[in-house]
Coordinates of C-alpha atoms in Angstrom, one line a residue:
M1 CA -43.0 59.8 38.2
K2 CA -39.2 60.2 38.5
S3 CA -37.4 61.3 35.3
Q4 CA -35.5 58.5 33.6
P5 CA -31.8 58.9 33.0
T6 CA -30.7 58.4 29.4
L7 CA -27.5 57.4 27.7
T8 CA -26.0 59.7 25.1
R9 CA -26.1 58.6 21.5
R10 CA -22.4 57.8 21.6
E11 CA -22.8 55.7 24.7
F12 CA -25.7 53.8 23.1
L13 CA -23.8 53.1 20.0
R14 CA -20.8 52.0 22.0
T15 CA -22.8 49.6 24.2
T16 CA -24.6 48.1 21.3
G17 CA -21.3 47.5 19.5
M18 CA -21.8 49.4 16.1
A19 CA -22.5 52.7 14.5
A20 CA -26.0 53.2 13.2
A21 CA -24.8 53.8 9.7
G22 CA -22.1 51.1 9.5
L23 CA -23.0 47.6 10.8
T24 CA -20.1 45.3 11.3
A25 CA -19.9 41.7 10.0
S26 CA -19.6 40.4 13.5
S27 CA -22.8 42.1 14.7
L28 CA -24.7 40.7 11.7
A29 CA -23.4 37.2 12.5
A30 CA -24.5 37.6 16.1
G31 CA -28.0 38.3 14.9
T32 CA -28.3 34.9 13.1
A33 CA -26.4 32.6 15.4
S34 CA -28.3 30.0 17.3
A35 CA -28.7 30.7 21.1
A36 CA -25.7 29.6 23.0
S37 CA -26.4 31.5 26.2
P38 CA -29.3 33.4 27.9
R39 CA -27.8 36.7 26.6
D40 CA -28.6 35.5 23.0
R41 CA -32.2 34.9 23.8
V42 CA -35.2 37.1 22.9
L43 CA -38.5 37.5 24.7
V44 CA -41.5 38.9 22.8
V45 CA -44.2 40.2 25.1
I46 CA -47.7 40.5 23.6
Q47 CA -50.3 42.6 25.4
L48 CA -53.9 41.7 24.7
S49 CA -55.3 45.2 25.6
G50 CA -58.8 45.5 27.1
G51 CA -59.1 42.3 29.1
N52 CA -59.2 39.0 27.2
D53 CA -62.1 36.7 28.0
G54 CA -60.3 33.6 29.0
L55 CA -63.4 31.3 29.2
N56 CA -64.1 31.8 25.5
T57 CA -60.4 31.4 24.7
V58 CA -59.6 28.2 26.6
V59 CA -63.1 26.8 26.7
P60 CA -64.4 24.5 29.5
F61 CA -66.7 22.8 27.0
R62 CA -67.6 19.9 29.3
D63 CA -68.8 22.2 32.1
A64 CA -72.6 22.8 32.1
A65 CA -72.1 25.8 34.4
Y66 CA -70.2 27.5 31.5
Y67 CA -73.2 27.2 29.2
S68 CA -75.7 28.1 31.9
A69 CA -73.8 31.4 32.5
R70 CA -73.4 32.1 28.8
P71 CA -76.5 31.0 27.0
V72 CA -75.8 33.2 23.9
I73 CA -72.0 33.9 23.7
A74 CA -70.6 30.5 24.8
V75 CA -68.5 28.6 22.2
Q76 CA -70.5 25.5 21.3
P77 CA -68.8 22.1 21.7
R78 CA -68.9 21.4 18.0
H79 CA -66.7 24.5 17.3
V80 CA -64.1 23.9 20.1
L81 CA -60.6 22.8 19.1
T82 CA -59.9 19.9 21.4
L83 CA -56.4 19.6 22.8
G84 CA -55.7 15.9 22.4
A85 CA -53.5 13.9 24.7
S86 CA -52.2 17.1 26.5
D87 CA -55.6 17.4 28.1
G88 CA -55.9 14.1 29.9
Q89 CA -59.5 14.8 31.1
N90 CA -60.6 16.2 27.8
R91 CA -62.4 19.1 29.4
L92 CA -60.7 22.1 27.7
G93 CA -60.4 23.3 24.2
F94 CA -59.5 26.4 22.1
H95 CA -61.7 28.9 20.5
P96 CA -61.9 28.1 16.8
S97 CA -60.0 31.3 15.9
L98 CA -56.9 29.7 17.4
R99 CA -56.8 27.1 14.6
P100 CA -53.7 28.7 13.0
L101 CA -51.8 28.0 16.2
M102 CA -52.7 24.3 16.4
S103 CA -49.6 23.2 14.7
L104 CA -47.6 24.9 17.5
W105 CA -49.7 23.2 20.1
E106 CA -49.5 19.8 18.5
S107 CA -45.7 20.1 18.2
G108 CA -45.3 21.0 21.8
Q109 CA -44.3 24.6 21.2
M110 CA -47.3 26.3 23.0
A111 CA -48.0 26.4 26.7
V112 CA -51.2 27.5 28.3
I113 CA -51.0 28.8 31.9
N114 CA -54.5 28.5 33.4
G115 CA -56.2 30.8 35.9
V116 CA -53.6 33.5 36.0
G117 CA -54.1 36.6 38.2
C118 CA -53.1 38.2 41.4
P119 CA -54.4 39.1 44.9
N120 CA -56.5 42.2 45.1
A121 CA -57.0 42.5 41.4
D122 CA -58.2 45.9 40.2
R123 CA -61.0 46.3 37.6
S124 CA -59.6 49.6 36.3
H125 CA -57.7 49.1 33.0
F126 CA -55.0 51.7 34.1
R127 CA -54.4 50.3 37.5
A128 CA -54.5 46.7 36.4
L129 CA -52.0 47.4 33.6
E130 CA -49.7 49.2 36.1
T131 CA -49.7 46.1 38.3
W132 CA -48.9 43.8 35.3
H133 CA -46.2 46.1 33.9
T134 CA -44.5 46.7 37.2
A135 CA -45.2 43.3 38.9
M136 CA -46.0 45.3 42.0
E137 CA -49.1 46.8 43.6
A138 CA -50.2 49.8 41.6
G139 CA -48.4 53.0 42.7
S140 CA -45.5 51.3 44.5
A141 CA -42.9 50.8 41.7
E142 CA -41.8 54.4 41.2
G143 CA -42.4 54.2 37.5
C144 CA -40.1 51.2 36.9
G145 CA -41.3 48.1 35.0
W146 CA -40.4 44.5 35.7
I147 CA -38.4 44.3 32.4
G148 CA -36.7 47.6 33.1
R149 CA -35.6 46.4 36.5
C150 CA -34.2 43.3 34.9
F151 CA -32.2 45.4 32.5
D152 CA -30.9 47.7 35.3
G153 CA -29.1 44.7 36.6
N154 CA -27.9 43.5 33.2
P155 CA -26.6 46.5 31.1
P156 CA -26.5 47.2 28.3
A157 CA -29.7 45.2 27.7
L158 CA -32.3 46.9 25.5
G159 CA -36.1 46.7 25.3
V160 CA -38.1 47.8 22.2
S161 CA -41.8 48.4 21.8
V162 CA -43.2 48.3 18.3
G163 CA -46.9 48.6 19.2
A164 CA -49.2 51.5 19.9
E165 CA -48.3 51.5 23.6
D166 CA -45.1 53.0 25.2
P167 CA -45.1 50.3 27.9
Q168 CA -44.2 51.0 31.5
A169 CA -42.8 47.4 31.7
L170 CA -39.7 48.5 29.7
K171 CA -38.8 51.5 31.9
G172 CA -36.0 51.1 34.4
R173 CA -33.9 53.4 36.6
G174 CA -30.9 53.3 34.2
M175 CA -32.7 53.6 30.9
A176 CA -36.1 53.8 29.4
G177 CA -37.2 51.4 26.7
I178 CA -37.3 52.3 23.1
H179 CA -40.7 53.0 21.4
L180 CA -40.7 52.6 17.7
Q181 CA -43.8 53.3 15.5
E182 CA -44.2 52.8 11.8
K183 CA -45.6 55.8 9.9
T184 CA -45.2 56.4 6.2
A185 CA -42.6 53.6 6.0
A186 CA -40.4 55.2 8.7
F187 CA -40.1 55.0 12.4
Q188 CA -41.1 57.6 14.9
T189 CA -40.1 57.8 18.5
E190 CA -41.5 59.5 21.6
S191 CA -39.8 62.9 22.1
D192 CA -38.9 62.1 25.8
A193 CA -36.9 59.0 24.9
G194 CA -33.7 61.0 24.3
D195 CA -30.6 60.2 22.3
V196 CA -30.9 56.5 23.0
A197 CA -34.2 56.3 21.1
Q198 CA -32.9 58.3 18.2
A199 CA -29.8 56.1 17.9
A200 CA -32.0 53.0 18.0
L201 CA -34.2 54.7 15.3
E202 CA -31.3 55.2 13.0
K203 CA -29.9 51.7 13.6
S204 CA -33.4 50.1 13.1
R205 CA -33.7 51.9 9.7
V206 CA -30.4 50.5 8.5
L207 CA -31.2 47.0 9.8
L208 CA -34.5 46.9 8.1
Q209 CA -33.0 48.1 4.9
R210 CA -30.4 45.4 5.0
A211 CA -32.6 42.6 6.3
G212 CA -33.3 39.8 3.8
P213 CA -36.7 39.0 2.6
S214 CA -39.2 37.7 5.1
G215 CA -39.3 33.9 5.5
A216 CA -43.1 33.9 5.6
T217 CA -46.2 35.6 4.2
Y218 CA -47.7 37.8 6.8
P219 CA -51.4 38.9 7.0
N220 CA -52.1 42.6 6.1
T221 CA -52.8 43.7 9.7
R222 CA -51.1 46.1 12.1
F223 CA -50.4 43.3 14.6
A224 CA -48.8 41.1 11.9
A225 CA -46.8 44.1 10.6
G226 CA -45.3 44.7 14.1
L227 CA -44.3 41.0 14.3
K228 CA -42.7 41.2 10.9
R229 CA -40.6 44.2 12.0
I230 CA -39.6 42.3 15.2
A231 CA -38.4 39.3 13.1
A232 CA -36.4 41.6 10.8
L233 CA -34.8 43.5 13.7
I234 CA -33.8 40.2 15.5
D235 CA -32.3 38.9 12.3
G236 CA -30.5 42.1 11.6
G237 CA -28.8 42.1 15.0
L238 CA -30.3 45.1 16.8
G239 CA -29.4 43.4 20.1
A240 CA -32.7 43.9 21.9
R241 CA -33.4 41.3 24.6
V242 CA -37.1 42.0 24.8
Y243 CA -39.7 43.3 22.3
H244 CA -43.1 44.5 23.3
H245 CA -46.2 44.5 21.0
D246 CA -49.9 45.0 21.6
I247 CA -53.3 44.5 20.0
T248 CA -56.3 46.4 21.3
G249 CA -60.0 45.7 21.3
F250 CA -60.4 43.0 24.0
D251 CA -62.7 45.1 26.2
T252 CA -65.8 43.2 24.9
H253 CA -68.7 44.6 26.8
A254 CA -71.1 44.2 23.8
N255 CA -71.4 41.8 20.9
Q256 CA -68.4 39.8 22.0
P257 CA -68.6 36.7 19.8
A258 CA -67.7 38.5 16.5
T259 CA -65.2 40.9 18.0
H260 CA -63.4 38.2 20.1
G261 CA -63.2 35.8 17.3
R262 CA -61.8 38.4 14.9
L263 CA -59.2 39.5 17.4
W264 CA -58.0 36.0 18.1
A265 CA -57.9 35.2 14.3
E266 CA -55.6 38.3 13.9
V267 CA -53.4 37.2 16.8
S268 CA -53.2 33.6 15.6
E269 CA -52.6 34.3 12.0
G270 CA -49.9 36.8 12.8
L271 CA -48.1 34.5 15.2
R272 CA -48.2 31.6 12.8
A273 CA -46.5 33.8 10.2
F274 CA -44.0 35.1 12.8
F275 CA -42.8 31.7 13.9
A276 CA -42.6 30.4 10.3
D277 CA -40.5 33.5 9.5
L278 CA -38.2 32.8 12.5
E279 CA -37.8 29.2 11.4
A280 CA -36.9 30.2 7.9
R281 CA -34.3 32.7 9.2
G282 CA -32.7 30.2 11.6
L283 CA -33.9 32.1 14.7
A284 CA -36.6 29.8 16.1
E285 CA -34.3 28.5 18.9
R286 CA -33.7 32.0 20.2
V287 CA -37.2 33.4 20.6
V288 CA -40.0 32.9 23.0
A289 CA -43.3 34.8 22.9
M290 CA -45.6 35.4 25.9
S291 CA -49.1 37.0 26.0
F292 CA -50.9 38.6 28.8
S293 CA -54.0 40.7 29.4
E294 CA -54.7 43.1 32.3
F295 CA -57.6 41.0 33.5
G296 CA -60.2 38.4 32.4
R297 CA -64.0 38.8 32.2
R298 CA -66.9 38.0 34.4
V299 CA -68.3 34.5 34.1
A300 CA -71.8 35.5 33.2
E301 CA -72.6 37.2 30.0
N302 CA -74.4 40.6 30.2
S303 CA -77.5 41.9 28.5
S304 CA -75.5 43.3 25.6
Y305 CA -74.1 39.8 24.6
G306 CA -70.7 40.7 26.1
T307 CA -68.8 40.3 29.3
D308 CA -67.7 42.8 31.9
H309 CA -64.4 43.3 33.7
G310 CA -63.4 40.2 35.7
A311 CA -60.3 38.6 37.2
A312 CA -58.4 35.5 36.2
S313 CA -57.5 34.7 32.6
P314 CA -55.0 32.4 30.8
M315 CA -51.5 33.3 29.6
F316 CA -49.9 31.8 26.5
I317 CA -46.2 31.0 25.9
W318 CA -45.1 30.1 22.3
G319 CA -41.8 29.1 20.8
K320 CA -39.5 26.2 19.8
P321 CA -37.7 26.2 23.2
V322 CA -41.1 26.0 25.1
H323 CA -42.2 22.8 26.9
G324 CA -45.7 22.9 25.7
G325 CA -48.9 21.8 27.4
L326 CA -51.3 22.8 30.1
Y327 CA -50.0 24.4 33.3
G328 CA -51.8 25.5 36.4
E329 CA -55.3 24.6 37.6
P330 CA -58.2 25.8 35.5
P331 CA -60.6 28.0 37.6
D332 CA -63.6 26.2 39.2
L333 CA -66.9 27.6 37.9
A334 CA -68.6 26.2 41.0
D335 CA -66.3 28.2 43.3
L336 CA -66.5 31.9 42.2
D337 CA -65.6 35.1 44.0
C338 CA -68.7 37.3 43.6
G339 CA -69.1 36.1 40.0
D340 CA -65.4 36.2 39.1
L341 CA -63.0 33.4 38.5
K342 CA -60.5 32.9 41.3
F343 CA -56.9 33.0 40.2
T344 CA -54.9 29.8 40.7
T345 CA -51.5 31.0 39.4
D346 CA -49.9 34.3 40.3
F347 CA -48.8 36.1 37.2
R348 CA -45.4 36.8 38.8
S349 CA -44.8 33.0 38.9
V350 CA -44.9 33.2 35.1
Y351 CA -42.6 36.2 35.1
A352 CA -40.2 34.4 37.5
T353 CA -40.1 31.4 35.1
V354 CA -39.3 33.6 32.2
L355 CA -36.7 35.7 34.0
D356 CA -34.8 32.8 35.5
G357 CA -35.3 30.1 32.8
W358 CA -35.2 32.2 29.7
L359 CA -33.5 35.5 30.2
G360 CA -31.0 34.2 32.7
A361 CA -31.8 36.8 35.3
N362 CA -32.5 36.5 39.1
H363 CA -36.3 36.9 39.6
L364 CA -35.8 37.5 43.4
A365 CA -33.8 40.7 42.6
V366 CA -36.3 41.8 39.9
L367 CA -39.6 41.0 41.6
G368 CA -38.6 41.6 45.2
R369 CA -39.6 38.3 46.6
E370 CA -39.5 34.6 45.6
Y371 CA -42.2 33.0 43.5
S372 CA -42.8 29.4 42.6
K373 CA -41.8 28.6 39.0
L374 CA -43.4 26.6 36.3
R375 CA -41.7 24.3 33.9
F376 CA -42.6 25.6 30.5
V377 CA -39.1 26.9 29.8
A378 CA -35.7 26.2 31.3

């Protein structure tokens, strides 16, 4: 991998418009202003690490083939959260652990993109994640991620990771993303991130100290804590265009029902608090969140009451600016690819929609070719 050029601390502070120890009134005001242009907008990317089982998340509860393939682990119809008028055929529903998100769904602030994947999908976690992070075939992106390439064309845009991962998606040719971790009430940063990361570290500390109280009560989980920090940093005016967060554990080879339900409860409860917090801070119009997982799971359950690495899986988009509803065609359980769901929406079409419609970028320049776009945000 090629080394990433870094800005000096002085350059970083100049491009972000303030010294770490002395925030200006104008910068604080910018953090709370409603979105007037794409440059004010924020994208929060949530990585469901391990391979989320899409069939038990967006459940085809009218399909006998689903229950035949999963006699033990299928979500029973009586537990499914039905989708109302948005699902005209009344054939899909949510796992019950998504109940905290139903208010977003019912108010049109949640979009589900069905059957997301890509050609020649890889079952390796590492290679699949590389494909999703770079939006290119594994090994072909020279270490640069899709968000990093977007920022290369729009300096001085900044991407920040608050999760366990230091995501390749944020790495560009001009600057690497900033990786902040919480430890003993302070932030740490990877040693190779250079002066830029250290300056962001200092600035983040000041912003979090000056941030007002949270506008919501967050669950006591690592995932929710990361979302709480993101809300505070947006409110404080850090200036990051993209935040990246992750939650691990979705590699459910055994005893899936309990694990999968617990993970989605953690995601749903954390996101409910996050969006309530944004609303209370007057930031809801500026923020869209998007989830992805490196792959889905096989259709059939295995002998350990879990599922193995598969292919297509849904993506989710949340936020007040989102045009909610169902997008894309759900995979057909009667038309499988060697036991896997066939993808019906290329994940880069979702990226293209976010790049053009939300971040105000040019997806052709970032992704290297043109992709059809959806209508969940504009």
